[in-house]
PDB file of C-alpha atoms in Angstrom:
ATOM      1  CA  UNK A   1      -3.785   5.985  28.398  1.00 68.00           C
ATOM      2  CA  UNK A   2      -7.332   7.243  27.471  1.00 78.00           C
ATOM      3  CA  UNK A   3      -8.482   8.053  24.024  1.00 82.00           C
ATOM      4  CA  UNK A   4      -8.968  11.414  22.662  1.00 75.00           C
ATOM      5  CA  UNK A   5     -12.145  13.574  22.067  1.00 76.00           C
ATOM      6  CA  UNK A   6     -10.788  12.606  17.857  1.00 72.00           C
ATOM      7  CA  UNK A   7     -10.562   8.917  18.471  1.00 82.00           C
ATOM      8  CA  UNK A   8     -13.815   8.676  20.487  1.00 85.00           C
ATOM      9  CA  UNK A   9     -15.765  10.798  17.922  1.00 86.00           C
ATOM     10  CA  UNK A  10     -14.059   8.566  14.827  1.00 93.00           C
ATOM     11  CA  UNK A  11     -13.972   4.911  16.538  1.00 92.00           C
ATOM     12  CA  UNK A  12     -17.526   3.969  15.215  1.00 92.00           C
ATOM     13  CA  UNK A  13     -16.549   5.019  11.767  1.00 93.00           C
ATOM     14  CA  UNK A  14     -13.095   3.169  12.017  1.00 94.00           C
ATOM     15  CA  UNK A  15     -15.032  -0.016  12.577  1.00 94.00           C
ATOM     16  CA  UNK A  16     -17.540   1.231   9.387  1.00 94.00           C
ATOM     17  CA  UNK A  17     -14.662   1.125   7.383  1.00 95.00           C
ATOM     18  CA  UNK A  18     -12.939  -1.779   8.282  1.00 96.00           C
ATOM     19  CA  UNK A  19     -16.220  -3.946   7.456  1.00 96.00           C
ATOM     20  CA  UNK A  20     -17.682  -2.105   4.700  1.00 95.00           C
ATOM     21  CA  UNK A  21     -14.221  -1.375   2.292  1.00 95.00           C
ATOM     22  CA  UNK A  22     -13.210  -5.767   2.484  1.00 95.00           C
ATOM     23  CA  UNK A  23     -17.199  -6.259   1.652  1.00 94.00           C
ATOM     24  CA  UNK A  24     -17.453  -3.739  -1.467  1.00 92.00           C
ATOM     25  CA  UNK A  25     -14.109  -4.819  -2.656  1.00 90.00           C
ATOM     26  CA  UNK A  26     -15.175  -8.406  -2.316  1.00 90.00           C
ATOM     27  CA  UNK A  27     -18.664  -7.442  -4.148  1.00 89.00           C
ATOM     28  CA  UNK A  28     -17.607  -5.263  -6.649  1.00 85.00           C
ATOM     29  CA  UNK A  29     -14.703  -7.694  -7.494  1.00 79.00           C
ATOM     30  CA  UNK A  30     -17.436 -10.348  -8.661  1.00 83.00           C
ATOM     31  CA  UNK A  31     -19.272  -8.055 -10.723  1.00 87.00           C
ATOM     32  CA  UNK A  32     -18.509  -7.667 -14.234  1.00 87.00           C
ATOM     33  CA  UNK A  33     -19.984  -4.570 -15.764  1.00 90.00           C
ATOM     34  CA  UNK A  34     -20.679  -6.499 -18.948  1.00 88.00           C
ATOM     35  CA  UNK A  35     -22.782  -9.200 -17.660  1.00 87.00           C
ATOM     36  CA  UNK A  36     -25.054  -6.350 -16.772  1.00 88.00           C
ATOM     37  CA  UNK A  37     -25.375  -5.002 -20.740  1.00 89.00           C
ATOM     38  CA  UNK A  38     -22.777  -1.978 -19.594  1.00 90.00           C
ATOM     39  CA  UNK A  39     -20.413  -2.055 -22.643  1.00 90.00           C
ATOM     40  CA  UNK A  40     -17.244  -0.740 -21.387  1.00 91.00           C
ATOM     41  CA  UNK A  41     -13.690  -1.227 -22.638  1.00 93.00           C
ATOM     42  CA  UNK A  42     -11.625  -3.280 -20.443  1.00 93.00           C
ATOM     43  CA  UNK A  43      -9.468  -1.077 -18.775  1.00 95.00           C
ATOM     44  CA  UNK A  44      -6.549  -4.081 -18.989  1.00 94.00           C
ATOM     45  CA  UNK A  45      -3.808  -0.740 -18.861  1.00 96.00           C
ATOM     46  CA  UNK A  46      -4.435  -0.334 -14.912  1.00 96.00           C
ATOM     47  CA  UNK A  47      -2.166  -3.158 -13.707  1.00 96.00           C
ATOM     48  CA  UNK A  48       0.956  -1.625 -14.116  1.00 96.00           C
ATOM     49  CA  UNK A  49       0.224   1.578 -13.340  1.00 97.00           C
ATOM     50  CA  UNK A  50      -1.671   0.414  -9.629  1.00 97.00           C
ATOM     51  CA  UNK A  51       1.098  -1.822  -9.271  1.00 97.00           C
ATOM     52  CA  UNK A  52       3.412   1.038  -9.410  1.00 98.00           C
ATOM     53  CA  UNK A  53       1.169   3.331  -7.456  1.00 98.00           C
ATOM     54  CA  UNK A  54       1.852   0.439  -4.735  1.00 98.00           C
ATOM     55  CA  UNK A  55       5.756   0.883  -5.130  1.00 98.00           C
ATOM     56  CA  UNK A  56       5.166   4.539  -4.912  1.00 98.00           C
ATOM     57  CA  UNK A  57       3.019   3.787  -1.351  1.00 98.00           C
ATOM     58  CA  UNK A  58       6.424   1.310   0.045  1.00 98.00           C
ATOM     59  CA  UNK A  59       8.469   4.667  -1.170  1.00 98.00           C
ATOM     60  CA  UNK A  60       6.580   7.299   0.795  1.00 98.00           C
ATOM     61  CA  UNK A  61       6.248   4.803   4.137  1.00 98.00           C
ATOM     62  CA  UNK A  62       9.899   4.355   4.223  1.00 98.00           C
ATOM     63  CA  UNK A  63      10.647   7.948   3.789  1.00 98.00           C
ATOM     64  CA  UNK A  64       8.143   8.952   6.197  1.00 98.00           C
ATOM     65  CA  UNK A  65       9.696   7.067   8.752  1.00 98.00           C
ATOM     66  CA  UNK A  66      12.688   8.392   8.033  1.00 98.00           C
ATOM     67  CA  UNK A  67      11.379  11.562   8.340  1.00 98.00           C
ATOM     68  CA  UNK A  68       9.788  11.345  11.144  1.00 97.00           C
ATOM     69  CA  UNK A  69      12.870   9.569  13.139  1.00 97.00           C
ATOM     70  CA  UNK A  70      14.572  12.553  11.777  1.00 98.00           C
ATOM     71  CA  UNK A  71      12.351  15.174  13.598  1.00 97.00           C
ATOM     72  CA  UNK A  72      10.721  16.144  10.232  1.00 98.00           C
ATOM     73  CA  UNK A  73       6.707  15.732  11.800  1.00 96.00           C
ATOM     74  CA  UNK A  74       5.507  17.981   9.047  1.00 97.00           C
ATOM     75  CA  UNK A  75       6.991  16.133   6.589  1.00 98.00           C
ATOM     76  CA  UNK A  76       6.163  12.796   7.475  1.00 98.00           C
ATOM     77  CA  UNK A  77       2.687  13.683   8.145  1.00 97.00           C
ATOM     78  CA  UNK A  78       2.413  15.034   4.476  1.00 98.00           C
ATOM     79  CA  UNK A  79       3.942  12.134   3.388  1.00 98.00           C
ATOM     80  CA  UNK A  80       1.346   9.688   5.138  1.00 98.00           C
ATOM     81  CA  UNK A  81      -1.318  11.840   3.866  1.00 98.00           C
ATOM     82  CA  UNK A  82      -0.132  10.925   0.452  1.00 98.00           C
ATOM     83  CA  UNK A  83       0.777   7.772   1.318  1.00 98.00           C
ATOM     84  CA  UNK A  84      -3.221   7.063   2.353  1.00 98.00           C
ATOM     85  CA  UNK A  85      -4.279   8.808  -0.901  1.00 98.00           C
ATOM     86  CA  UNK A  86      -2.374   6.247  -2.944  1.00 98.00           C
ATOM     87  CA  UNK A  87      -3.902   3.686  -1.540  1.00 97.00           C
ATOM     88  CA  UNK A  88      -7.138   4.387  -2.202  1.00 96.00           C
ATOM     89  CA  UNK A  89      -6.436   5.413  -5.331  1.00 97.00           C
ATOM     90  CA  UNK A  90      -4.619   1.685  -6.245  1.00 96.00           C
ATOM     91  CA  UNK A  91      -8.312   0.213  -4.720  1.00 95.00           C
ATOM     92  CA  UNK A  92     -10.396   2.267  -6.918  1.00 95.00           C
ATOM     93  CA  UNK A  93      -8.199   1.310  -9.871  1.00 96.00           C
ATOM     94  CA  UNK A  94      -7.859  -2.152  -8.850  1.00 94.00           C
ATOM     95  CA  UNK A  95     -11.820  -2.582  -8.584  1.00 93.00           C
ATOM     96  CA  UNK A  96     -12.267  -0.346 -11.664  1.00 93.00           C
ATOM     97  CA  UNK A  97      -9.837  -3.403 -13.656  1.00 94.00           C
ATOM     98  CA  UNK A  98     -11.503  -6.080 -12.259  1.00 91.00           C
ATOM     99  CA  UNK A  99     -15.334  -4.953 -12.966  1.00 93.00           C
ATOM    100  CA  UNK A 100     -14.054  -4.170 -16.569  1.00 94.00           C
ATOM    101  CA  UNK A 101     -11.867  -7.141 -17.264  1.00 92.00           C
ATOM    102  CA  UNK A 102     -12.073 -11.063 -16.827  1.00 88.00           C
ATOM    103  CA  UNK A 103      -9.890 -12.224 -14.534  1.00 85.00           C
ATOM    104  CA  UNK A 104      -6.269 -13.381 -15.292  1.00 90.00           C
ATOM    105  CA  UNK A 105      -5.231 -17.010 -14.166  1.00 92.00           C
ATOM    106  CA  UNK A 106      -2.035 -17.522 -12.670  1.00 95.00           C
ATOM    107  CA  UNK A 107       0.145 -20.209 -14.867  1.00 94.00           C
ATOM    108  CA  UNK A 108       3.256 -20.636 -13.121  1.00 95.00           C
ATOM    109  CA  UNK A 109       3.645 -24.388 -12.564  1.00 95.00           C
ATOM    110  CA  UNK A 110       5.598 -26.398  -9.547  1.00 97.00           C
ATOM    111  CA  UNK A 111       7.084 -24.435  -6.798  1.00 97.00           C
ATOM    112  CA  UNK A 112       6.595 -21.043  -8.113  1.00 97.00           C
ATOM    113  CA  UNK A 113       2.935 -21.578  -7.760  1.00 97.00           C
ATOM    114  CA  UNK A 114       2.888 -22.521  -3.752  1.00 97.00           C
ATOM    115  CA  UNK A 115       5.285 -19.218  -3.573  1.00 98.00           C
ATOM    116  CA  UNK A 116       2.630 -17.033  -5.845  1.00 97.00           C
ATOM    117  CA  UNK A 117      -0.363 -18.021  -3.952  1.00 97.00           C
ATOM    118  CA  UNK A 118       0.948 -17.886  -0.837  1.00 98.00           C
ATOM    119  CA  UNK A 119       2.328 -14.337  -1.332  1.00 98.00           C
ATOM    120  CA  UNK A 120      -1.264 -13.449  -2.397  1.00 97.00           C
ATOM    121  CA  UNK A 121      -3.146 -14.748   0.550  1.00 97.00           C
ATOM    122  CA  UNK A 122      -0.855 -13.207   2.731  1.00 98.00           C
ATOM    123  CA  UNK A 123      -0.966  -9.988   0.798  1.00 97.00           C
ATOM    124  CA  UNK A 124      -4.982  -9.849   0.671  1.00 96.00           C
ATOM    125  CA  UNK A 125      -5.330 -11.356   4.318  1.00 97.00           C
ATOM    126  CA  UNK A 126      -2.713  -8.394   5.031  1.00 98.00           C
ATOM    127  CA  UNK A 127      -4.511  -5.885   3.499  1.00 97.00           C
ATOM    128  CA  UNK A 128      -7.473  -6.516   4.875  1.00 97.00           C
ATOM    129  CA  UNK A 129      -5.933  -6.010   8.270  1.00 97.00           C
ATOM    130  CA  UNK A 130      -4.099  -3.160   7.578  1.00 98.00           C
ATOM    131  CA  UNK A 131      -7.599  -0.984   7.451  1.00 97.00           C
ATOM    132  CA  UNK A 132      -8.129  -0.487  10.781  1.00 97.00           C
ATOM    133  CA  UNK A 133      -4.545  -0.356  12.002  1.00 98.00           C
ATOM    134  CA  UNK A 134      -4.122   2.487   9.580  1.00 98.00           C
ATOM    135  CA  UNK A 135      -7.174   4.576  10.089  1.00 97.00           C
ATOM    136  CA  UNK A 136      -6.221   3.963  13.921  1.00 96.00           C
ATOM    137  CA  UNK A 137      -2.844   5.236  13.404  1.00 97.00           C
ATOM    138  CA  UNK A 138      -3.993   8.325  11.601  1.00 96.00           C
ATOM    139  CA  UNK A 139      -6.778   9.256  14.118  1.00 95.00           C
ATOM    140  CA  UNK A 140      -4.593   9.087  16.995  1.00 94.00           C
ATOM    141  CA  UNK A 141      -1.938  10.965  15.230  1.00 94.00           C
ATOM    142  CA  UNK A 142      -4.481  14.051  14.296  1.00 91.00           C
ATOM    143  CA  UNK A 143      -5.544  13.863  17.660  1.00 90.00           C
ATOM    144  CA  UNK A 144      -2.241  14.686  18.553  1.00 91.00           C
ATOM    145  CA  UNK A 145      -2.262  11.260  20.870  1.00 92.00           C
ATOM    146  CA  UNK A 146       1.410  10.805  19.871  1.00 93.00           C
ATOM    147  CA  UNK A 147       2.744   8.127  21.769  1.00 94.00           C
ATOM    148  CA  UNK A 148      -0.353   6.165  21.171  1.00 94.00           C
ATOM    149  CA  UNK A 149       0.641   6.428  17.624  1.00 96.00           C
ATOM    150  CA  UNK A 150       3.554   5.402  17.877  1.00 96.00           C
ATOM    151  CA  UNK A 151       2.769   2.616  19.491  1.00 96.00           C
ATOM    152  CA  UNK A 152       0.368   1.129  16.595  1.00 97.00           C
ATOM    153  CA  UNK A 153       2.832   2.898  13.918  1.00 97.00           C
ATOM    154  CA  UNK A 154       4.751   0.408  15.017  1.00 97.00           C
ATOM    155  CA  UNK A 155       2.705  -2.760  14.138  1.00 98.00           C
ATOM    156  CA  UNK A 156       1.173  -0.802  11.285  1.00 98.00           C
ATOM    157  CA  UNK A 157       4.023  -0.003   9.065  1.00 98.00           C
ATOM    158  CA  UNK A 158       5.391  -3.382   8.876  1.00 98.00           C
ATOM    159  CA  UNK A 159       2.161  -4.991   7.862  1.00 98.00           C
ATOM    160  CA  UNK A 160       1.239  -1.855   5.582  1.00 98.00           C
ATOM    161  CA  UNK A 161       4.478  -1.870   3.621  1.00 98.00           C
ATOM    162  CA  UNK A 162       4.292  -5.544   3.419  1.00 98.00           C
ATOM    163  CA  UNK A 163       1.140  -5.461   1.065  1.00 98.00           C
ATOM    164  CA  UNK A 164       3.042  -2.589  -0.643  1.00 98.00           C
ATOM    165  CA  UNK A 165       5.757  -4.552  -1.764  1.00 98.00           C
ATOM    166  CA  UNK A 166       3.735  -8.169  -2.421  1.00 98.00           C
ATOM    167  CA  UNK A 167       1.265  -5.934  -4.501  1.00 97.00           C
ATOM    168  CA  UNK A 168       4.370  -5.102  -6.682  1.00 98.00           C
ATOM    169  CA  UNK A 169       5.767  -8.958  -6.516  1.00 98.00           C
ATOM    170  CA  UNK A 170       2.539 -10.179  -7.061  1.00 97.00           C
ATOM    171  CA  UNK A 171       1.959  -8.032 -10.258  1.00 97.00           C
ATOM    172  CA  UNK A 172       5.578  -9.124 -11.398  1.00 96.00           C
ATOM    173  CA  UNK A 173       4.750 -12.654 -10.715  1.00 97.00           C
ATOM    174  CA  UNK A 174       0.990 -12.719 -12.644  1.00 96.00           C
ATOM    175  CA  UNK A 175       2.005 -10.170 -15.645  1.00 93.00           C
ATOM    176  CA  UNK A 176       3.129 -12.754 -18.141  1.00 91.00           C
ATOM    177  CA  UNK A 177      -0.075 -14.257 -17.937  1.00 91.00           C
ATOM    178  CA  UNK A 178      -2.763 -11.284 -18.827  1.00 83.00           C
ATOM    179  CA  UNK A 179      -4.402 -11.662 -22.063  1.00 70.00           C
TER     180      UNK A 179
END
């Protein structure tokens, strides 16, 4: 199948994206705002609230896929649109905590460790990938290239409510150790 008028017009920015939101989130998370005189309070109370904000995001996939499987378009559309809002709004919070506050060393010892660390590289590497595959998904579905969609829909919601749900783990695993 050929791509939409929408997805033509939005590839280049699609790409954009996927580049530029890894690269700020990997620059901004080495900046402290204090080491640049800023005095700001740490803002050490976003954790569990972007954690759940990422429990809220594995929610609204699910049900929009149940929606959607249920011939509720409308609904599931509104619920990715919300869905997509979350997320940004758990990576401005989550760059907003870690430009404000040192960072917080995992302590688990032994096995627990391997299993923290390798649920974290797999979430980051994850959500990393997820970018484009989402912003793919979304342009082919407002382009109204449905079966295209549902074609990537179907790689993207596994990986996308994968770093959901590690987000949460990984917030239950590392929460005994913030200062």
């Amino acid at each position: 199948m050929e791509q939409t008028a929408a997805e033509k017009k939005y590839n280049v920015w699609i790409v954009i994206l996927s580049i530029v939101i890894p690269l700020a989130v990997v620059a901004l998370f080495s900046i402290r705002l204090k080491d640049y005189g800023i005095n700001v309070t740490p803002l050490k109370f976003l954790p569990p609230i972007y954690a759940t904000i990422n429990g809220i995001t594995a929610i609204l996939l699910v049900t929009a896929v149940n929606a959607v499987k249920n011939g509720k378009r409308q609904l599931h559309e509104r619920l990715m649109k919300v869905a997509i809002g979350c997320s940004l709004l758990f990576l401005l919070m989550y760059i907003a905590y870690h430009m404000t506050t040192d960072a917080t060393k995992f302590g688990g010892e032994g096995v627990i460790r391997y299993v923290y660390f390798f649920i974290l590289f797999t979430h980051i590497t994850l959500s990393i990938a997820v970018i484009p595959l989402v912003l793919i998904s979304y342009v082919r579905a407002i382009g109204q290239s449905f079966e295209r969609h549902k074609k990537i829909a179907r790689i993207t919601y596994p990986i996308w409510l994968y770093v959901a749900v590690t987000g949460v783990i990984v917030y239950f695993m590392i929460a005994p150790y913030y200062v």
